[in-house]
XYZ file of N, CA and C in Angstrom:
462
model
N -3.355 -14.187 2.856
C -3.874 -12.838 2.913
C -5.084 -12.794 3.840
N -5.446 -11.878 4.199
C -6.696 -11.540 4.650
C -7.759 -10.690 4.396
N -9.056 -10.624 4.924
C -10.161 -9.755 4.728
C -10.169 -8.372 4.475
N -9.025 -8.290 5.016
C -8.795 -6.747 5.001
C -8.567 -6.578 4.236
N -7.845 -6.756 3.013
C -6.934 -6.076 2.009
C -7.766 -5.541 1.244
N -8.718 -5.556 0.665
C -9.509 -5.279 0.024
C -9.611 -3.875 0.539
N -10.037 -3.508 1.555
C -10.205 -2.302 2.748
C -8.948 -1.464 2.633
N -7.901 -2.020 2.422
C -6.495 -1.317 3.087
C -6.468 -1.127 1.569
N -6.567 -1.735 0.452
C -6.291 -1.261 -0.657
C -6.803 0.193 -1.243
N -8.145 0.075 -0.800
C -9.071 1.592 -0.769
C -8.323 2.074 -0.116
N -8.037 2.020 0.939
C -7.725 3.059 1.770
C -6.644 3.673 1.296
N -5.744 2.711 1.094
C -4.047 3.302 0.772
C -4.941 4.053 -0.760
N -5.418 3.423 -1.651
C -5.775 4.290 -3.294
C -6.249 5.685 -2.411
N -6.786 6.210 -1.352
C -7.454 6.985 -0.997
C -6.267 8.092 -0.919
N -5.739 7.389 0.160
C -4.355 8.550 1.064
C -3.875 8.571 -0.242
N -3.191 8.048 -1.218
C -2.034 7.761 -2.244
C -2.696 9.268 -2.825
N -3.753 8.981 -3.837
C -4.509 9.734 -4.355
C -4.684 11.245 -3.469
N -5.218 11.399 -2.658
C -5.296 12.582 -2.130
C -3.807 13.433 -1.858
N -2.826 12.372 -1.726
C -1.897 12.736 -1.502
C -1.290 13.407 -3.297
N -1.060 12.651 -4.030
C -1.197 13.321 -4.805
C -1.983 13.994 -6.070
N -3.435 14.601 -5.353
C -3.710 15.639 -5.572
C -3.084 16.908 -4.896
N -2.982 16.802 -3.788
C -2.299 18.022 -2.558
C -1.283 18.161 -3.229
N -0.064 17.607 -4.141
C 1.277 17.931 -4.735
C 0.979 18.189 -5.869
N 0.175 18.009 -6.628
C 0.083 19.063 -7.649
C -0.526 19.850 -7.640
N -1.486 20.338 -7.076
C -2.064 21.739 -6.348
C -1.377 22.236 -6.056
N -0.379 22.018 -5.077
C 0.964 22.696 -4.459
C 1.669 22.937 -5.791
N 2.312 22.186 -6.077
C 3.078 22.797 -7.455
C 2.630 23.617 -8.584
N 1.266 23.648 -8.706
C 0.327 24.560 -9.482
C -0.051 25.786 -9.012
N 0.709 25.707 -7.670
C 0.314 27.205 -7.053
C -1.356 27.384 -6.539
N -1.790 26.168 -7.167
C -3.521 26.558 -6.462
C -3.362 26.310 -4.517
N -4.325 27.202 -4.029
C -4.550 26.624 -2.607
C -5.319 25.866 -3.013
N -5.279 24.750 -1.392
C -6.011 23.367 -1.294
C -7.090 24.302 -0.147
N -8.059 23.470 -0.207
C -9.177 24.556 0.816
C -9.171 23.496 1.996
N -10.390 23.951 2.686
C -10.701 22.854 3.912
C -11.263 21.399 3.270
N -12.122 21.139 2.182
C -12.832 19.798 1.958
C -11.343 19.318 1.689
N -10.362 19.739 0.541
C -9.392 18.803 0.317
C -8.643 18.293 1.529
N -8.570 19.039 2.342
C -7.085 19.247 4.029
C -8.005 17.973 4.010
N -9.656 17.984 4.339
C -10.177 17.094 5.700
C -10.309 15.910 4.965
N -10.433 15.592 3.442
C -10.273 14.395 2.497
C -8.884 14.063 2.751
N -8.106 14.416 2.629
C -6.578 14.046 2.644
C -6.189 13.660 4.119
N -6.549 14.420 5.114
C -6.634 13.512 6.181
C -7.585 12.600 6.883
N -8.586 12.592 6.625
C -9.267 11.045 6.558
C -8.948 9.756 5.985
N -8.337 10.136 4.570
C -7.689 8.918 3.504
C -6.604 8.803 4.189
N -5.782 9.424 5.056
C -4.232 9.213 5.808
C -4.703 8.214 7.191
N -5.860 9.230 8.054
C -5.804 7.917 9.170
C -6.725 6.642 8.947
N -7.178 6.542 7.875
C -8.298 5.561 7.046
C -6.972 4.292 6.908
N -6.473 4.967 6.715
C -5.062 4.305 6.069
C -4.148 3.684 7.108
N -3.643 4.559 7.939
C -2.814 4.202 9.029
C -3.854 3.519 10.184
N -5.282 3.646 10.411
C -6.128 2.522 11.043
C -5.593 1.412 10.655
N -6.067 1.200 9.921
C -5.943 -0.469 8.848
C -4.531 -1.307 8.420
N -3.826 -0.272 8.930
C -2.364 -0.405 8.792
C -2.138 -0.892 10.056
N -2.480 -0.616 10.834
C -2.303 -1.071 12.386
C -2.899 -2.493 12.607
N -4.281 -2.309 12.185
C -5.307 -3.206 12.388
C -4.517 -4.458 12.143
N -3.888 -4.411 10.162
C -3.339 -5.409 9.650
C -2.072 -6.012 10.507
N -0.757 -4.828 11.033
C 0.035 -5.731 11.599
C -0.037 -6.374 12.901
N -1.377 -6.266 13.191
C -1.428 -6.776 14.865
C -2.557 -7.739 14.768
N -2.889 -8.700 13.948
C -3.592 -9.809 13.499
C -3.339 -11.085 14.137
N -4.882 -11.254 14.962
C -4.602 -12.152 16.204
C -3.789 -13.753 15.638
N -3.909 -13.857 14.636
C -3.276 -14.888 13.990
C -1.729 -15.092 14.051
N -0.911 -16.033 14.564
C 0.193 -16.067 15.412
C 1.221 -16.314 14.044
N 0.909 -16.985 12.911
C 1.737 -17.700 11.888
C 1.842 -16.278 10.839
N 0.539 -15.336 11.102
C 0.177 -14.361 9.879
C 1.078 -13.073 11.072
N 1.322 -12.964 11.830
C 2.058 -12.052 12.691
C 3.588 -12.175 12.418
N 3.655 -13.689 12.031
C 5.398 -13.762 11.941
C 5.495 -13.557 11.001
N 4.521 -13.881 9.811
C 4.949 -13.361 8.627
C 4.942 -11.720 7.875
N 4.271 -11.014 8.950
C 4.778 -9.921 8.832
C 5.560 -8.978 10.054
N 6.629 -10.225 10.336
C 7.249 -8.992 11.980
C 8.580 -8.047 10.788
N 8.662 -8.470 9.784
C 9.641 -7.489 9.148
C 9.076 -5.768 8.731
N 7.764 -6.111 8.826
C 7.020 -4.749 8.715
C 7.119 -4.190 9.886
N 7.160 -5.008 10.757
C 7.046 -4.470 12.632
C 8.152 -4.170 12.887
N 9.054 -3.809 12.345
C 10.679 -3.434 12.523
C 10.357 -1.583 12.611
N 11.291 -1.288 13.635
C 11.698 0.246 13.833
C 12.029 0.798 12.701
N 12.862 0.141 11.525
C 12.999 1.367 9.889
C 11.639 1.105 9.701
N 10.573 0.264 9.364
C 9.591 -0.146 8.556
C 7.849 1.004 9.505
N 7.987 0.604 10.438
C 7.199 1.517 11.028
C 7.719 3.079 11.163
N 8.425 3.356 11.397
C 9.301 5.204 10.787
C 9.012 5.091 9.510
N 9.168 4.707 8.918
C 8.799 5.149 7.610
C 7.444 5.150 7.368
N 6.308 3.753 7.532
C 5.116 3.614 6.647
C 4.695 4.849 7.930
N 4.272 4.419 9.004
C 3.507 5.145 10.438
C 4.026 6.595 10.786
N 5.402 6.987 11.073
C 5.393 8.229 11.331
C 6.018 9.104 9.897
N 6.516 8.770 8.500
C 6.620 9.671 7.753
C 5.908 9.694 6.618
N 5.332 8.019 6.735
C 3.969 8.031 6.005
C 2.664 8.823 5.965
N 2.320 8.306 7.574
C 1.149 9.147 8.171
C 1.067 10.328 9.070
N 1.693 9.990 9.933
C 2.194 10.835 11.262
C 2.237 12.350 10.436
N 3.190 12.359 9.588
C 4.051 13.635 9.076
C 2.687 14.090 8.334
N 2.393 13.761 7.326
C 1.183 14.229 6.985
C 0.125 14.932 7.075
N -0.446 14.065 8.397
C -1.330 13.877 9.116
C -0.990 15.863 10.044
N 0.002 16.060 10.662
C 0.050 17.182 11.491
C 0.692 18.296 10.232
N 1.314 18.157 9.064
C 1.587 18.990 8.524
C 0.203 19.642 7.604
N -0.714 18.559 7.228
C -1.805 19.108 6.828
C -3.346 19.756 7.661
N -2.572 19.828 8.874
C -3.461 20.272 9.652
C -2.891 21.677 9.975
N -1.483 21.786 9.975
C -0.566 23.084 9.934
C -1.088 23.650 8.697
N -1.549 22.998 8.176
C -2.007 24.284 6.424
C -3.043 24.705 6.642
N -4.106 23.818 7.217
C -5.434 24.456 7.910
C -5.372 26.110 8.322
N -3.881 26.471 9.069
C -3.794 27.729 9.746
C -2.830 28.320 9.341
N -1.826 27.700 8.677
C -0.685 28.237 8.355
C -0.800 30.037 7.422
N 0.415 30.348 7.569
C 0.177 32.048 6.686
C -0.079 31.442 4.937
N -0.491 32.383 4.405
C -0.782 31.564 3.159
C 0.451 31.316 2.021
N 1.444 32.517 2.129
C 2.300 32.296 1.379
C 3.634 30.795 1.677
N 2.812 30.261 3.303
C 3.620 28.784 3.334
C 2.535 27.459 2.654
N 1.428 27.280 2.625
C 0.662 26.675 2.044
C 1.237 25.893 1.157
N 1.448 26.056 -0.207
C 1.799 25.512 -1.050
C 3.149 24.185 -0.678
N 3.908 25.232 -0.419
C 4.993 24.150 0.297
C 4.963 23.482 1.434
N 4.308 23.564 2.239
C 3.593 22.632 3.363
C 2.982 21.834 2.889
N 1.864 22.001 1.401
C 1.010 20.929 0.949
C 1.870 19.905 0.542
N 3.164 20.186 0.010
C 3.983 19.479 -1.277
C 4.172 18.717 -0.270
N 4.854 18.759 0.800
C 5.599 18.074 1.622
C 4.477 16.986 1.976
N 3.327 17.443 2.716
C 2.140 16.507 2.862
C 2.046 15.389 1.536
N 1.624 16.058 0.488
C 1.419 15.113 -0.723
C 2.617 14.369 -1.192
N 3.714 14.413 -1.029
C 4.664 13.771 -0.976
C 4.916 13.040 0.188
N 4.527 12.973 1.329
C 4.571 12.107 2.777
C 3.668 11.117 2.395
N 2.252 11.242 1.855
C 1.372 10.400 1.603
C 1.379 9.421 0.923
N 2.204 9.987 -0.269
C 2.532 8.922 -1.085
C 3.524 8.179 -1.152
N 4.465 8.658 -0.220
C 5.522 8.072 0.180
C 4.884 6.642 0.995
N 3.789 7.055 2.104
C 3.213 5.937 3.198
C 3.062 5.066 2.104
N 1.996 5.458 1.379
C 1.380 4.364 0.456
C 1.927 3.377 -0.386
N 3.341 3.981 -0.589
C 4.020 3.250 -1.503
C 4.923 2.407 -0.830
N 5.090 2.562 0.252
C 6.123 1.642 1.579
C 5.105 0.337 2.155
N 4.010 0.945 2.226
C 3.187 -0.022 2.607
C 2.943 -1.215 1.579
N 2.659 -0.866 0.335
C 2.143 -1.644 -1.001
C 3.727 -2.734 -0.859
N 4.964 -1.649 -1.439
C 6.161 -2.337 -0.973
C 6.301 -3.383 -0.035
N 6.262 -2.825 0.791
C 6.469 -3.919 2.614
C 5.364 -5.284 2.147
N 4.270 -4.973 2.197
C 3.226 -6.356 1.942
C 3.505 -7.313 0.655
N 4.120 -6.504 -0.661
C 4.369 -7.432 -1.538
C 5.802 -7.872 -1.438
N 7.084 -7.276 -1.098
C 8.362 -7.902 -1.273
C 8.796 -8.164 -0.034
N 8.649 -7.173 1.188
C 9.327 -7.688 2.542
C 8.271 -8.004 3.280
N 7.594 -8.401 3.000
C 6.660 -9.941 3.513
C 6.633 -10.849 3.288
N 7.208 -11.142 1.791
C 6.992 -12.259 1.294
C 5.720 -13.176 0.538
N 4.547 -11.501 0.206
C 3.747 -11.944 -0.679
C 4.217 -12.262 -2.235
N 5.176 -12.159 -2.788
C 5.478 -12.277 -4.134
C 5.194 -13.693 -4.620
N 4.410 -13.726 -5.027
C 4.008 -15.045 -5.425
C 4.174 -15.476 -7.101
N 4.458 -16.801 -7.292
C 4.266 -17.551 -8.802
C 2.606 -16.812 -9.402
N 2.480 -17.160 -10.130
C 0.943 -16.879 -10.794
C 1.089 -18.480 -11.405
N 0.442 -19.205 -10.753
C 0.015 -20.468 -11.168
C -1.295 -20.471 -12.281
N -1.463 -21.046 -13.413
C -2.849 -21.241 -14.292
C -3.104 -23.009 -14.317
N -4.316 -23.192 -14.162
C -4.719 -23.899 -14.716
C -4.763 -24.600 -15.278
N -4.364 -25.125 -16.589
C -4.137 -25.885 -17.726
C -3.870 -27.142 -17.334
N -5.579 -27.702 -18.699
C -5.623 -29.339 -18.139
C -4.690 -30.157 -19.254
N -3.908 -31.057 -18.957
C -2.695 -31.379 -19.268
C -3.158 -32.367 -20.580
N -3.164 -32.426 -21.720
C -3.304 -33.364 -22.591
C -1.957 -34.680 -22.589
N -3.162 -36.208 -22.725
C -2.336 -37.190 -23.123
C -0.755 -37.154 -24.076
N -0.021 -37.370 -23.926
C 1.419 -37.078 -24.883
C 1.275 -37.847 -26.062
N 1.384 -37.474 -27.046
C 1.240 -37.951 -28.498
C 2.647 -38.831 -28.479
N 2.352 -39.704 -29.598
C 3.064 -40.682 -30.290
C 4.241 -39.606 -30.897
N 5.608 -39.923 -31.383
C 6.562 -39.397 -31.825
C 7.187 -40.180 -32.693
N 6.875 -41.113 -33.099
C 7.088 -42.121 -34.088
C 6.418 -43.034 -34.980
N 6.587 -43.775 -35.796
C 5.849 -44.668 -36.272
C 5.297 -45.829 -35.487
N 6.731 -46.429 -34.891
C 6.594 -47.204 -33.830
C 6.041 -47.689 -33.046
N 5.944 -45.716 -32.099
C 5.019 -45.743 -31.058
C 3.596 -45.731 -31.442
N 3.129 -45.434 -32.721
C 2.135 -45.151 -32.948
C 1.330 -46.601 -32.873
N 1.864 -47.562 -33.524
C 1.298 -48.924 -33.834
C 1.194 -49.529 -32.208
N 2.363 -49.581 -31.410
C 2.218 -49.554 -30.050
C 0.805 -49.175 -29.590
N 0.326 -47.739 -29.660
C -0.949 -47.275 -28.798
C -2.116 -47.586 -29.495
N -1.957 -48.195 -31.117
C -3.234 -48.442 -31.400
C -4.173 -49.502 -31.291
C-alpha cells in the first residue's frame, strides 16, 4: 500500500457521503443549494485527484499491480461515470430550471457513489489487496499426551 490511502480514503468517505446526501435530498424533494453543489463537487475532484495520483505511482512493481484498474471498463466507470458524470451534472443543477433539480441531483448522488464504490472495489478485489489477517500468537511448548511421555520430559 501506500501513503496515500489514508488521503484517498477521506476523500472517497467525502465524494461517497456527499454523494449520498445529494440522493436523498433529491428523493425528499428538498433543493440542494450552492454550499451542498460546491461540497459535492470538491469531495468528487478531491477524489478523482488522488485517484489519478494513485494509479500513476512512480513505482514500477506498484503500477503492475494495479494496471487492471488502468483498463478502459475500470477507468469508464471509476473516472468518467464515477466522477466525470457527476462532476458536470452537478454543475448543470447550479443553473438548471428548478423543477429538473431533484432528478439531476439523484443521478449526481448516485454517480458518486457509484465512483466510490468501484474504486474501494477495484483496490480491494481487482488489485489484489485481499489479504489473510495474520495475528500474532506466541506458540506454546506442546504438552505431554501420555503417561509415557510425561516421565520422558521430566
Amino acid at each position: 500500500n501506500t501513503p496515500l490511502m489514508p488521503w484517498f480514503f477521506i476523500a472517497s468517505g467525502w465524494s461517497s457521503g456527499a454523494g449520498l446526501y445529494v440522493l436523498v435530498s433529491a428523493v425528499a424533494g428538498q433543493f440542494i443549494g450552492a454550499p451542498i453543489i460546491y461540497f459535492a463537487l470538491a469531495g468528487a475532484l478531491a477524489c478523482l485527484a488522488l485517484w489519478l495520483v494513485y494509479l500513476n505511482d512512480a513505482n514500477e512493481n506498484f503500477r503492475a499491480a494495479l494496471r487492471e484498474l488502468r483498463q478502459p471498463v475500470s477507468l469508464a466507470q471509476i473516472v468518467v461515470i464515477g466522477h466525470a458524470l457527476p462532476v458536470v451534472v452537478l454543475l448543470y443543477v447550479a443553473v438548471a430550471l428548478p423543477e429538473m433539480k431533484n432528478a439531476l441531483s439523484a443521478v449526481a448522488g448516485i454517480a458518486l457513489i457509484f465512483g466510490a464504490y468501484t474504486q474501494k472495489f477495484g483496490i480491494i478485489l481487482r488489485a489484489g489487496y485481499l489479504r489473510a489477517i495474520r495475528l500474532a500468537v506466541p506458540s506454546a511448548p506442546a504438552r505431554p499426551t501420555t503417561a509415557h511421555e510425561v516421565t520422558l520430559h521430566n
